[in-house]
PDB file of C-alpha atoms and ligand atoms in Angstrom:
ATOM      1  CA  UNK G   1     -66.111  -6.484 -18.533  1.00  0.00           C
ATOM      2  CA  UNK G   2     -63.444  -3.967 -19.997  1.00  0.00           C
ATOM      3  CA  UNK G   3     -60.127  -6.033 -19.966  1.00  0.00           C
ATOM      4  CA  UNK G   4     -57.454  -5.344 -17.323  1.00  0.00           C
ATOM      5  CA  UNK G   5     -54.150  -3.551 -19.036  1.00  0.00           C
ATOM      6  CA  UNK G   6     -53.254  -0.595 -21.751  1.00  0.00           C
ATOM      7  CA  UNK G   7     -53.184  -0.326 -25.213  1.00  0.00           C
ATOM      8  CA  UNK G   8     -49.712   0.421 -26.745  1.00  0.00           C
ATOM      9  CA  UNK G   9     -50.174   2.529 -29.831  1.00  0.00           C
ATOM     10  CA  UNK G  10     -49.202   1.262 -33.545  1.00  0.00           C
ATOM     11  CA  UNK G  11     -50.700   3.856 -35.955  1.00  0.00           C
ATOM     12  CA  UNK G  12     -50.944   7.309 -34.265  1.00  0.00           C
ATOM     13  CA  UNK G  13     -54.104   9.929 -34.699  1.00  0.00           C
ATOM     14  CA  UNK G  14     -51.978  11.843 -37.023  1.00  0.00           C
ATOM     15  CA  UNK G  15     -50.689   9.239 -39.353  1.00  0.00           C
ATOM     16  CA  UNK G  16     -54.037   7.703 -39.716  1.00  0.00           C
ATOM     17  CA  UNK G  17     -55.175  11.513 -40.575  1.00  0.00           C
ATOM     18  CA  UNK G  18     -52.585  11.961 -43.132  1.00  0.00           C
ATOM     19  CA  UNK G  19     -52.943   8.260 -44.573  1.00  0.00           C
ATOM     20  CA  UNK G  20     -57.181   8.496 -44.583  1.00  0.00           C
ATOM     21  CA  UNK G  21     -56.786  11.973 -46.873  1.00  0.00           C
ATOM     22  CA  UNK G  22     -54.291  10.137 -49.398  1.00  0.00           C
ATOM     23  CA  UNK G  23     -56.496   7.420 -49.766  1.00  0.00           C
ATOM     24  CA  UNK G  24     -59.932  10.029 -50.279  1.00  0.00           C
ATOM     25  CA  UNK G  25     -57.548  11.110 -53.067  1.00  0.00           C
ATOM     26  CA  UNK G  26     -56.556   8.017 -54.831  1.00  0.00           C
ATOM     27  CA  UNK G  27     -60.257   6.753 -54.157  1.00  0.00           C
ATOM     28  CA  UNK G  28     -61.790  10.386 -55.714  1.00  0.00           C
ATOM     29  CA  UNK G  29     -59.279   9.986 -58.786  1.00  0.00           C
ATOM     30  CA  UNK G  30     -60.445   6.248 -60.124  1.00  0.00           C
ATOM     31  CA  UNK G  31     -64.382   6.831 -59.024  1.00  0.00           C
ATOM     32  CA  UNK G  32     -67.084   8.712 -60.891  1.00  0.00           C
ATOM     33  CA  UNK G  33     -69.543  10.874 -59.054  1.00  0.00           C
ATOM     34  CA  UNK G  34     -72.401   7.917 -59.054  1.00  0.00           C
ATOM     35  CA  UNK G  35     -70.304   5.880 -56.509  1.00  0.00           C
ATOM     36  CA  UNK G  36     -71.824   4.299 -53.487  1.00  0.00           C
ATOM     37  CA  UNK G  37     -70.041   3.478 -50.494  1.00  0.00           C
ATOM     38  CA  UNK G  38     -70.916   0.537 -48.585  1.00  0.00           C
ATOM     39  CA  UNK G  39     -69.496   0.469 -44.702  1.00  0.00           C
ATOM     40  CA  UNK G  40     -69.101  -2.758 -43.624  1.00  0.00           C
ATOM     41  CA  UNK G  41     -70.184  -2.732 -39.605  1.00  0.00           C
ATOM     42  CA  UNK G  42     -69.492  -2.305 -36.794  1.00  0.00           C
ATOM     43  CA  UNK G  43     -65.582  -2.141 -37.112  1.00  0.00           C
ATOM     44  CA  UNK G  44     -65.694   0.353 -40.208  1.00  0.00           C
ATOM     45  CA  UNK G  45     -67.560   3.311 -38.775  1.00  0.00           C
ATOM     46  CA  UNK G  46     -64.929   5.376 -37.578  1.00  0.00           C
ATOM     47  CA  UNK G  47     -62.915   5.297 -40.721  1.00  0.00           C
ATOM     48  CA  UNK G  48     -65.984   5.417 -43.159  1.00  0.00           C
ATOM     49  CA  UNK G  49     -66.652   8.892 -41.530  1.00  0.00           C
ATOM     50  CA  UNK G  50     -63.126  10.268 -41.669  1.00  0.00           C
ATOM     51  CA  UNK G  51     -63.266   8.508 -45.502  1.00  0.00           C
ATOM     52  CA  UNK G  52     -66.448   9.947 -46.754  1.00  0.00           C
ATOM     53  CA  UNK G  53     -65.283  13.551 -45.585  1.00  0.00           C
ATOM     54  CA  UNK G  54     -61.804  12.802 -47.145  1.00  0.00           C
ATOM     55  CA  UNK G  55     -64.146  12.256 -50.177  1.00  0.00           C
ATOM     56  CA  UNK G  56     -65.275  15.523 -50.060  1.00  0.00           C
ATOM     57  CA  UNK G  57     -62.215  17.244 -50.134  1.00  0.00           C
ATOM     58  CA  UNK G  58     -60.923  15.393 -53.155  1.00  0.00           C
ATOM     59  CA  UNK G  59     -64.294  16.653 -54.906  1.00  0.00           C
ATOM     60  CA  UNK G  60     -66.666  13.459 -54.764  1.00  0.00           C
ATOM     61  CA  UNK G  61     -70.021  13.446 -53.410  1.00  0.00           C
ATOM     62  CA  UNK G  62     -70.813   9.662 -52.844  1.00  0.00           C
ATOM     63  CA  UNK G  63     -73.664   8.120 -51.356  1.00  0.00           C
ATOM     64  CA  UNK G  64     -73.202   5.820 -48.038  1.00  0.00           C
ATOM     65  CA  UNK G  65     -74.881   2.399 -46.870  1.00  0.00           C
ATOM     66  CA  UNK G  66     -73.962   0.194 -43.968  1.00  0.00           C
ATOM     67  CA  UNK G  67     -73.668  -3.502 -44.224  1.00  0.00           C
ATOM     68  CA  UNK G  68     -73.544  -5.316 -40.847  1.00  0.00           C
ATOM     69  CA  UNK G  69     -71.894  -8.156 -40.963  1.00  0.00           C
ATOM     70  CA  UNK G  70     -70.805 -10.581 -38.300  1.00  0.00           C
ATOM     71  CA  UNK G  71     -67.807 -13.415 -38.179  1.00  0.00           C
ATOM     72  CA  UNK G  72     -66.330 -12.689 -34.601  1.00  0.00           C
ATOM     73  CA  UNK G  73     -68.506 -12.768 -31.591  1.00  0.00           C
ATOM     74  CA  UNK G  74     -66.256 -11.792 -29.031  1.00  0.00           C
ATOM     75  CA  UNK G  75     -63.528 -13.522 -29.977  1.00  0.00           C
ATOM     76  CA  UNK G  76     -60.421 -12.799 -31.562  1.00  0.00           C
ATOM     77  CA  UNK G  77     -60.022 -15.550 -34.423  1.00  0.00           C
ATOM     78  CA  UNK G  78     -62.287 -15.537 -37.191  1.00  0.00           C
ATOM     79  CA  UNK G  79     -65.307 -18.430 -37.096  1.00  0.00           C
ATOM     80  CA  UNK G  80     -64.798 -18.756 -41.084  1.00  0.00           C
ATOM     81  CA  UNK G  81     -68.861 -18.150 -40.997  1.00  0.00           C
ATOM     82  CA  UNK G  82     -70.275 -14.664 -42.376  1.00  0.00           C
ATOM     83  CA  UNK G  83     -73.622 -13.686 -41.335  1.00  0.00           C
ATOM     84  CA  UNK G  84     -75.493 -10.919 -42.586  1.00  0.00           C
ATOM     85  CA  UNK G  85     -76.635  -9.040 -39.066  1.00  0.00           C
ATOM     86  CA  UNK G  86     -78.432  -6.079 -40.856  1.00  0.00           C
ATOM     87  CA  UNK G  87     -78.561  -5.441 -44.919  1.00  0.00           C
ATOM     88  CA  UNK G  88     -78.220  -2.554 -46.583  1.00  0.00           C
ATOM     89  CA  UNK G  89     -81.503   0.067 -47.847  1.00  0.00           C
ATOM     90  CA  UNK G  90     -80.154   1.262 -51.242  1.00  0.00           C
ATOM     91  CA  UNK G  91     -80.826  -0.398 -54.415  1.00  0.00           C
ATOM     92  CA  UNK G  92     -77.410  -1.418 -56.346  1.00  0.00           C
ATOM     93  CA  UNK G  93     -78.426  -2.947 -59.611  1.00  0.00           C
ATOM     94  CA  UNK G  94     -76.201  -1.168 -62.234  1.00  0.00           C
ATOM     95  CA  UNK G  95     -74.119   1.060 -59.523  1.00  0.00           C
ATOM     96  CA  UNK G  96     -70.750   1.579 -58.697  1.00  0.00           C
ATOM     97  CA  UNK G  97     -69.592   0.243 -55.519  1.00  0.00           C
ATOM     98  CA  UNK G  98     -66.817   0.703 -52.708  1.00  0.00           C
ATOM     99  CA  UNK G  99     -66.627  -1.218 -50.039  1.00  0.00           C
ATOM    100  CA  UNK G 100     -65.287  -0.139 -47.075  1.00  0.00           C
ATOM    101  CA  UNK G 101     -63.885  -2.339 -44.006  1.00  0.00           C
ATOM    102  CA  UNK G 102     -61.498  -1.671 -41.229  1.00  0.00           C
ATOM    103  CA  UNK G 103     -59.144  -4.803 -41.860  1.00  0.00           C
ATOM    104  CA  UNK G 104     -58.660  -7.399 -44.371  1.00  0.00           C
ATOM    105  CA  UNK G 105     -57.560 -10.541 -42.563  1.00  0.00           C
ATOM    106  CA  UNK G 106     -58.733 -13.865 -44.362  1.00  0.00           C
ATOM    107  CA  UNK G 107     -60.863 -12.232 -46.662  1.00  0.00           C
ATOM    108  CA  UNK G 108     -64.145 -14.076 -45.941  1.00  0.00           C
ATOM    109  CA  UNK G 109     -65.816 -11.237 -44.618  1.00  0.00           C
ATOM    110  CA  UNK G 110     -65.023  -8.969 -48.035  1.00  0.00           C
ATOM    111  CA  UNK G 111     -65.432 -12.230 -50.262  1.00  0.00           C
ATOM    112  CA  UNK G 112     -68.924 -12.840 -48.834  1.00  0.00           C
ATOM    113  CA  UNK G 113     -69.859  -8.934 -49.128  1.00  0.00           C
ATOM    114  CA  UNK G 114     -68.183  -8.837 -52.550  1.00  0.00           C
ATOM    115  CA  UNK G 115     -70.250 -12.034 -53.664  1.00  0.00           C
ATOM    116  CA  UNK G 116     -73.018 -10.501 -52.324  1.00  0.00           C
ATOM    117  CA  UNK G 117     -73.247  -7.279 -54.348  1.00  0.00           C
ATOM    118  CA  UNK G 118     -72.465  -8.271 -57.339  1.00  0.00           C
ATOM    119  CA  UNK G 119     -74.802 -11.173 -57.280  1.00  0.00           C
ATOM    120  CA  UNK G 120     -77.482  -8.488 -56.986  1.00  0.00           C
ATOM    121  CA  UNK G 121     -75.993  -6.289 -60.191  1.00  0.00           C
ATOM    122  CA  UNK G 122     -73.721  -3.941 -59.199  1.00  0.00           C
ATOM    123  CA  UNK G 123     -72.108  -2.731 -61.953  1.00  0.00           C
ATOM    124  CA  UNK G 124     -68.747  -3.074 -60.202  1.00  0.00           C
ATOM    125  CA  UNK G 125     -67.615  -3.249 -56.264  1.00  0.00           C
ATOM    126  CA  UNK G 126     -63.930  -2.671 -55.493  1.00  0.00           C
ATOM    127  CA  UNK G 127     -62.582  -3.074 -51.613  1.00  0.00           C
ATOM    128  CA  UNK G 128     -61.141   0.046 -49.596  1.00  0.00           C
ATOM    129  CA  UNK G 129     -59.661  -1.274 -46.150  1.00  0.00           C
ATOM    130  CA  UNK G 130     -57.753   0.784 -43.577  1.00  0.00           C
ATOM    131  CA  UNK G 131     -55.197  -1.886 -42.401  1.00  0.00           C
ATOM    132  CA  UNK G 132     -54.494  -5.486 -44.449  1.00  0.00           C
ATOM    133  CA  UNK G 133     -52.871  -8.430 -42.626  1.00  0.00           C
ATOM    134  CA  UNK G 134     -51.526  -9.870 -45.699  1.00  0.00           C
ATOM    135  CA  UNK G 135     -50.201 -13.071 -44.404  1.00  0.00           C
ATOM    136  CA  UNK G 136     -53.660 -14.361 -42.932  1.00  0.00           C
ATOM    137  CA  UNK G 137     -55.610 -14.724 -46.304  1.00  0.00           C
ATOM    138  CA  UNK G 138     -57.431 -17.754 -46.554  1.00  0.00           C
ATOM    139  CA  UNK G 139     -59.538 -16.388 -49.376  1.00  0.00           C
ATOM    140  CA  UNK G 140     -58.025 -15.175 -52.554  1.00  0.00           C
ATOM    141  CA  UNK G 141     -59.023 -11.549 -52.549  1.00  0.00           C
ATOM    142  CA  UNK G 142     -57.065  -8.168 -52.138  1.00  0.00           C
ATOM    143  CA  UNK G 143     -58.559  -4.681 -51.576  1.00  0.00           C
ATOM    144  CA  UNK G 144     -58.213  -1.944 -54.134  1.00  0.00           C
ATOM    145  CA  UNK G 145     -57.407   0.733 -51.701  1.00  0.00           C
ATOM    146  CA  UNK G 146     -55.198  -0.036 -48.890  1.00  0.00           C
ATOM    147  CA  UNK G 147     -54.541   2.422 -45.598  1.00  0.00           C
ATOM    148  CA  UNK G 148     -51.712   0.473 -43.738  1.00  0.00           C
ATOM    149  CA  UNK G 149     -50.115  -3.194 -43.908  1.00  0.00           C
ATOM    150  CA  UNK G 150     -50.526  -4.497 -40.622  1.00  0.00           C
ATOM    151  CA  UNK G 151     -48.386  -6.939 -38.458  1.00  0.00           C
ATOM    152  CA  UNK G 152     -50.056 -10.305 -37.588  1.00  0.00           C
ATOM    153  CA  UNK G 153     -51.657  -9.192 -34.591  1.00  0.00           C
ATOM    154  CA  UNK G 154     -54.960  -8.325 -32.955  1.00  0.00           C
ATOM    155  CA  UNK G 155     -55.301  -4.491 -32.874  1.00  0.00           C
ATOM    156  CA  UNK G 156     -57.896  -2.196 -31.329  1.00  0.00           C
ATOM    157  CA  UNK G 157     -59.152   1.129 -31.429  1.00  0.00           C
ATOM    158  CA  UNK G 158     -60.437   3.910 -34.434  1.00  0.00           C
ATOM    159  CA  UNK G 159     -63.372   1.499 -34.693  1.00  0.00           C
ATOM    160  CA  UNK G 160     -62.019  -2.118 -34.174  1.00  0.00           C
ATOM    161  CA  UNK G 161     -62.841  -3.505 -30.963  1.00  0.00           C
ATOM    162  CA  UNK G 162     -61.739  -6.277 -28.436  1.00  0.00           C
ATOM    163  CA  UNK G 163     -65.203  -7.908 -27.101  1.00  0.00           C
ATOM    164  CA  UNK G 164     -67.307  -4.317 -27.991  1.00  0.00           C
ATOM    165  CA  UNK G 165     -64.573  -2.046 -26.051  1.00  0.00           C
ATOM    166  CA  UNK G 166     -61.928  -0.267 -27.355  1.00  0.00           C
ATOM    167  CA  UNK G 167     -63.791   1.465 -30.367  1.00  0.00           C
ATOM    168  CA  UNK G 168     -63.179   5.190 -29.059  1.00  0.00           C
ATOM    169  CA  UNK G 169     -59.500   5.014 -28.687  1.00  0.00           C
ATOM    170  CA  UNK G 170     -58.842   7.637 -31.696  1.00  0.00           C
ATOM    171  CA  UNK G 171     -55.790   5.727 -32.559  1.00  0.00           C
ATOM    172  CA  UNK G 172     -55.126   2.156 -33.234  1.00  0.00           C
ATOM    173  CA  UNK G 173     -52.965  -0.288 -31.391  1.00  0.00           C
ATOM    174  CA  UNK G 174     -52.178  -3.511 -29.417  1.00  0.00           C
ATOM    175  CA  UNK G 175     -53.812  -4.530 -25.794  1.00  0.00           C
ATOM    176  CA  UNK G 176     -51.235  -5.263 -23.390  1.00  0.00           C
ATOM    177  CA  UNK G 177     -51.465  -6.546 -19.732  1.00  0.00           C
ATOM    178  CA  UNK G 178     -49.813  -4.584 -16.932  1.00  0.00           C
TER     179      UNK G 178
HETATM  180  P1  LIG L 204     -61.666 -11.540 -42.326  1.00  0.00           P
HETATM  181  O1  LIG L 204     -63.064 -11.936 -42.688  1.00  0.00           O
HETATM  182  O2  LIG L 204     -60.893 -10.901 -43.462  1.00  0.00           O
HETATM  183  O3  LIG L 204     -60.906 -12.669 -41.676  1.00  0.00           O
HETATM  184  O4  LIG L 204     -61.752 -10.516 -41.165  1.00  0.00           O
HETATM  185  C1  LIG L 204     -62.196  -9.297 -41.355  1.00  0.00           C
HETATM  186  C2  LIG L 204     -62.909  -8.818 -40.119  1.00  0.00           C
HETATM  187  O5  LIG L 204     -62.390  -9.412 -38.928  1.00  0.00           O
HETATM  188  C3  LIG L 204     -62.679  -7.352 -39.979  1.00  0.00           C
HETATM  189  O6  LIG L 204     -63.711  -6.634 -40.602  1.00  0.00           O
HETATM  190  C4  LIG L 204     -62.657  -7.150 -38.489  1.00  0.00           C
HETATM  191  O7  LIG L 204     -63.952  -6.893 -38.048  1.00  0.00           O
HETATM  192  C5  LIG L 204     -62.191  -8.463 -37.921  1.00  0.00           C
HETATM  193  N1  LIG L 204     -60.763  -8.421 -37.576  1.00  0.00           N
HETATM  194  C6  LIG L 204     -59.735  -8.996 -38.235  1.00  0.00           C
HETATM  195  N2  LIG L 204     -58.558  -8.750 -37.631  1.00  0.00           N
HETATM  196  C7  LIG L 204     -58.843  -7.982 -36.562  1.00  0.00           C
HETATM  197  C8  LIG L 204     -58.035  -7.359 -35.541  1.00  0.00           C
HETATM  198  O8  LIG L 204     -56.793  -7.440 -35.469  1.00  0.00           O
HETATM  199  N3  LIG L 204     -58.708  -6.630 -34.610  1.00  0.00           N
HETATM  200  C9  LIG L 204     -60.058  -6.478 -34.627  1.00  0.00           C
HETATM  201  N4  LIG L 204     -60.596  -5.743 -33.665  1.00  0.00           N
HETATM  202  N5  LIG L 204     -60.855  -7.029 -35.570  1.00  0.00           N
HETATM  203  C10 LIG L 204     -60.241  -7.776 -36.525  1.00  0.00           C
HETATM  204 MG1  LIG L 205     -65.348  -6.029 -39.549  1.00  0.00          MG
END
């Protein structure tokens, strides 16, 4: 069931917008043309869209894969347990990747994906994540590309969900009961 109560906005529409288009620019000026970006799923798919056409306009033409991965259910503190929900189709052996993810909490979920690609011969994977909670790593890892830092809380919306809802909300925020 959707939960009771609003959602009181922490990065607007527009400041996402502006903040999505710098990073397609830093992103377009340290990648060459061969790049493949890899979505981590579900919470990425808003901002891998608004990313890829961000892309675009800085002059790159990548290629784009999803990676589901799973280490929530429906709860709101990581399990510290990555599963691999559906893989990606493209072959990566000698490629340039990017990973993309929504948030960067622990880092399990970008360790295990990171592990994971270069394992099978990428030729090199660097992290892009909209927001990073900096003071919740419990894996040694930072992303390369960074939206927003984000306060320690749980946030929903432009993609990241609370228990499969929220997603639509174009901007990004905290739940709070009426
Ligand atoms: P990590 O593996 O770094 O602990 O967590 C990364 C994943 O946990 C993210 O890809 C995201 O799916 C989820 N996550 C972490 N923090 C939040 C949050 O505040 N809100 C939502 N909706 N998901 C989060
Ligand atoms: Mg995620």
């Amino acid at each position: 069931m959707k939960p009771e109560g609003t959602v009181r906005p922490l990065f607007e529409e527009a400041r996402i917008a502006v903040r999505v288009g710098e990073l397609g620019k830093e992103i377009a000026a340290a990648s060459n043309q061969n790049v493949l970006l890899i979505a981590i799923l579900k919470g990425s798919f808003v901002f891998s869209a608004d990313l890829i056409r961000a892309l675009h306009s800085a002059g790159l033409s990548p290629q784009i894969d999803f990676l589901s991965l799973s280490s929530y259910g429906e709860a709101t503190e990581s399990f510290g347990r990555v599963d691999i929900v559906h893989d990606i189709s493209d072959r990566i052996a000698g490629r340039p990747v990017i990973l993309v993810d929504d948030i960067l909490e622990s880092g399990r979920t970008l360790s295990f994906a990171k592990t994971m690609l270069i394992d099978r011969g990428a030729e090199s994977v660097s992290a892009c994540v909209l927001l990073d909670k900096k003071n919740k790593r419990k894996v040694a890892i930072e992303a390369d590309f960074v939206g927003f830092d984000c306060p320690d809380q749980f946030v929903v919306g432009y993609g990241l969900d609370y228990a499969h809802y929220f997603r639509e909300l174009p901007f990004i925020g905290v739940m709070e009961t009426a």
